[in-house]
PDB file of C-alpha atoms in Angstrom:
ATOM      1  CA  UNK A   1     -22.933   2.218  -6.190  1.00 79.00           C
ATOM      2  CA  UNK A   2     -20.780   4.936  -8.061  1.00 83.00           C
ATOM      3  CA  UNK A   3     -19.065   3.814 -11.393  1.00 86.00           C
ATOM      4  CA  UNK A   4     -16.193   5.322 -13.272  1.00 87.00           C
ATOM      5  CA  UNK A   5     -15.388   4.461 -16.976  1.00 90.00           C
ATOM      6  CA  UNK A   6     -11.802   4.611 -18.216  1.00 92.00           C
ATOM      7  CA  UNK A   7     -10.150   3.285 -21.156  1.00 93.00           C
ATOM      8  CA  UNK A   8      -7.131   0.789 -21.306  1.00 94.00           C
ATOM      9  CA  UNK A   9      -4.205   2.283 -23.305  1.00 96.00           C
ATOM     10  CA  UNK A  10      -1.979   0.409 -25.766  1.00 96.00           C
ATOM     11  CA  UNK A  11       0.570   0.093 -23.045  1.00 97.00           C
ATOM     12  CA  UNK A  12      -2.178  -1.591 -20.851  1.00 95.00           C
ATOM     13  CA  UNK A  13      -2.296   1.526 -18.443  1.00 94.00           C
ATOM     14  CA  UNK A  14      -5.488   3.140 -17.047  1.00 92.00           C
ATOM     15  CA  UNK A  15      -6.427   6.409 -15.666  1.00 92.00           C
ATOM     16  CA  UNK A  16      -8.042   6.780 -12.387  1.00 92.00           C
ATOM     17  CA  UNK A  17     -10.359   9.910 -12.285  1.00 91.00           C
ATOM     18  CA  UNK A  18      -9.745  12.513  -9.777  1.00 93.00           C
ATOM     19  CA  UNK A  19     -12.953  11.896  -7.995  1.00 92.00           C
ATOM     20  CA  UNK A  20     -12.153   8.211  -7.586  1.00 89.00           C
ATOM     21  CA  UNK A  21      -8.748   9.247  -6.236  1.00 91.00           C
ATOM     22  CA  UNK A  22     -10.052  11.433  -3.700  1.00 92.00           C
ATOM     23  CA  UNK A  23     -12.601   9.008  -2.598  1.00 89.00           C
ATOM     24  CA  UNK A  24      -9.994   6.433  -2.010  1.00 87.00           C
ATOM     25  CA  UNK A  25      -7.583   8.797  -0.728  1.00 89.00           C
ATOM     26  CA  UNK A  26      -5.074   7.815  -3.339  1.00 91.00           C
ATOM     27  CA  UNK A  27      -1.860   9.963  -3.902  1.00 91.00           C
ATOM     28  CA  UNK A  28      -0.327  10.281  -7.441  1.00 92.00           C
ATOM     29  CA  UNK A  29       2.624   7.959  -7.419  1.00 90.00           C
ATOM     30  CA  UNK A  30       1.323   5.845  -4.765  1.00 89.00           C
ATOM     31  CA  UNK A  31       1.167   1.949  -5.392  1.00 89.00           C
ATOM     32  CA  UNK A  32      -2.122   0.072  -5.516  1.00 91.00           C
ATOM     33  CA  UNK A  33      -3.289  -3.434  -5.396  1.00 91.00           C
ATOM     34  CA  UNK A  34      -5.864  -4.688  -8.077  1.00 92.00           C
ATOM     35  CA  UNK A  35      -7.349  -7.922  -6.716  1.00 94.00           C
ATOM     36  CA  UNK A  36      -9.608  -9.935  -8.752  1.00 95.00           C
ATOM     37  CA  UNK A  37     -12.627 -10.671  -6.430  1.00 93.00           C
ATOM     38  CA  UNK A  38     -15.026 -12.399  -8.941  1.00 90.00           C
ATOM     39  CA  UNK A  39     -13.521 -13.856 -12.030  1.00 91.00           C
ATOM     40  CA  UNK A  40     -16.932 -14.905 -13.547  1.00 92.00           C
ATOM     41  CA  UNK A  41     -18.236 -11.274 -13.202  1.00 91.00           C
ATOM     42  CA  UNK A  42     -14.965  -9.627 -13.969  1.00 90.00           C
ATOM     43  CA  UNK A  43     -14.744  -7.537 -10.704  1.00 91.00           C
ATOM     44  CA  UNK A  44     -11.623  -5.793  -9.383  1.00 90.00           C
ATOM     45  CA  UNK A  45     -10.975  -4.460  -6.059  1.00 91.00           C
ATOM     46  CA  UNK A  46      -8.531  -1.396  -5.783  1.00 89.00           C
ATOM     47  CA  UNK A  47      -6.516  -0.965  -2.499  1.00 88.00           C
ATOM     48  CA  UNK A  48      -3.515   1.017  -1.499  1.00 86.00           C
ATOM     49  CA  UNK A  49      -0.455  -0.823  -0.827  1.00 86.00           C
ATOM     50  CA  UNK A  50       0.307  -0.668   2.750  1.00 80.00           C
ATOM     51  CA  UNK A  51       3.659   0.921   3.747  1.00 77.00           C
ATOM     52  CA  UNK A  52       4.997  -0.446   6.877  1.00 75.00           C
ATOM     53  CA  UNK A  53       6.158   3.083   7.599  1.00 75.00           C
ATOM     54  CA  UNK A  54       2.778   4.396   7.673  1.00 73.00           C
ATOM     55  CA  UNK A  55       2.236   2.408  11.203  1.00 74.00           C
ATOM     56  CA  UNK A  56       5.389   3.814  12.705  1.00 72.00           C
ATOM     57  CA  UNK A  57       4.733   5.374  16.000  1.00 73.00           C
ATOM     58  CA  UNK A  58       1.064   4.114  16.044  1.00 76.00           C
ATOM     59  CA  UNK A  59       1.739   0.875  17.739  1.00 78.00           C
ATOM     60  CA  UNK A  60       2.210   1.077  21.584  1.00 82.00           C
ATOM     61  CA  UNK A  61       4.854  -0.837  23.303  1.00 81.00           C
ATOM     62  CA  UNK A  62       5.444  -1.639  26.979  1.00 85.00           C
ATOM     63  CA  UNK A  63       9.209  -1.322  26.818  1.00 85.00           C
ATOM     64  CA  UNK A  64      10.268   1.352  24.228  1.00 84.00           C
ATOM     65  CA  UNK A  65      13.664   0.593  22.808  1.00 85.00           C
ATOM     66  CA  UNK A  66      15.940   3.228  21.209  1.00 88.00           C
ATOM     67  CA  UNK A  67      16.108   2.417  17.524  1.00 87.00           C
ATOM     68  CA  UNK A  68      19.832   2.924  17.416  1.00 93.00           C
ATOM     69  CA  UNK A  69      20.550   0.737  20.200  1.00 92.00           C
ATOM     70  CA  UNK A  70      18.076  -2.078  18.423  1.00 90.00           C
ATOM     71  CA  UNK A  71      19.986  -1.689  15.242  1.00 91.00           C
ATOM     72  CA  UNK A  72      23.416  -2.180  16.954  1.00 93.00           C
ATOM     73  CA  UNK A  73      22.157  -5.137  19.007  1.00 92.00           C
ATOM     74  CA  UNK A  74      20.838  -6.621  15.879  1.00 91.00           C
ATOM     75  CA  UNK A  75      24.297  -6.266  14.109  1.00 92.00           C
ATOM     76  CA  UNK A  76      26.057  -7.885  17.101  1.00 92.00           C
ATOM     77  CA  UNK A  77      23.702 -10.778  17.776  1.00 92.00           C
ATOM     78  CA  UNK A  78      22.575 -11.921  14.193  1.00 91.00           C
ATOM     79  CA  UNK A  79      24.600 -13.393  11.383  1.00 83.00           C
ATOM     80  CA  UNK A  80      24.555 -11.746   8.071  1.00 78.00           C
ATOM     81  CA  UNK A  81      23.544 -13.781   5.321  1.00 77.00           C
TER      82      UNK A  81
END
């Protein structure tokens, strides 16, 4: 297991070392999720926030629909709240 030490600032911020950022494939400005996985052992899990647009084009569909037509259909058929 690789460990990294960091300090919590007065503003409750932490700095992630470059090596950790590279290992996790995180980019500057990217949002992350810190999950408390074991309260007793005080363990956190770090994961990037998944962006819906990251999967755009990766899902195969049987009958592709033009996005402009899909938007127009949505505006015609669904009531705005």
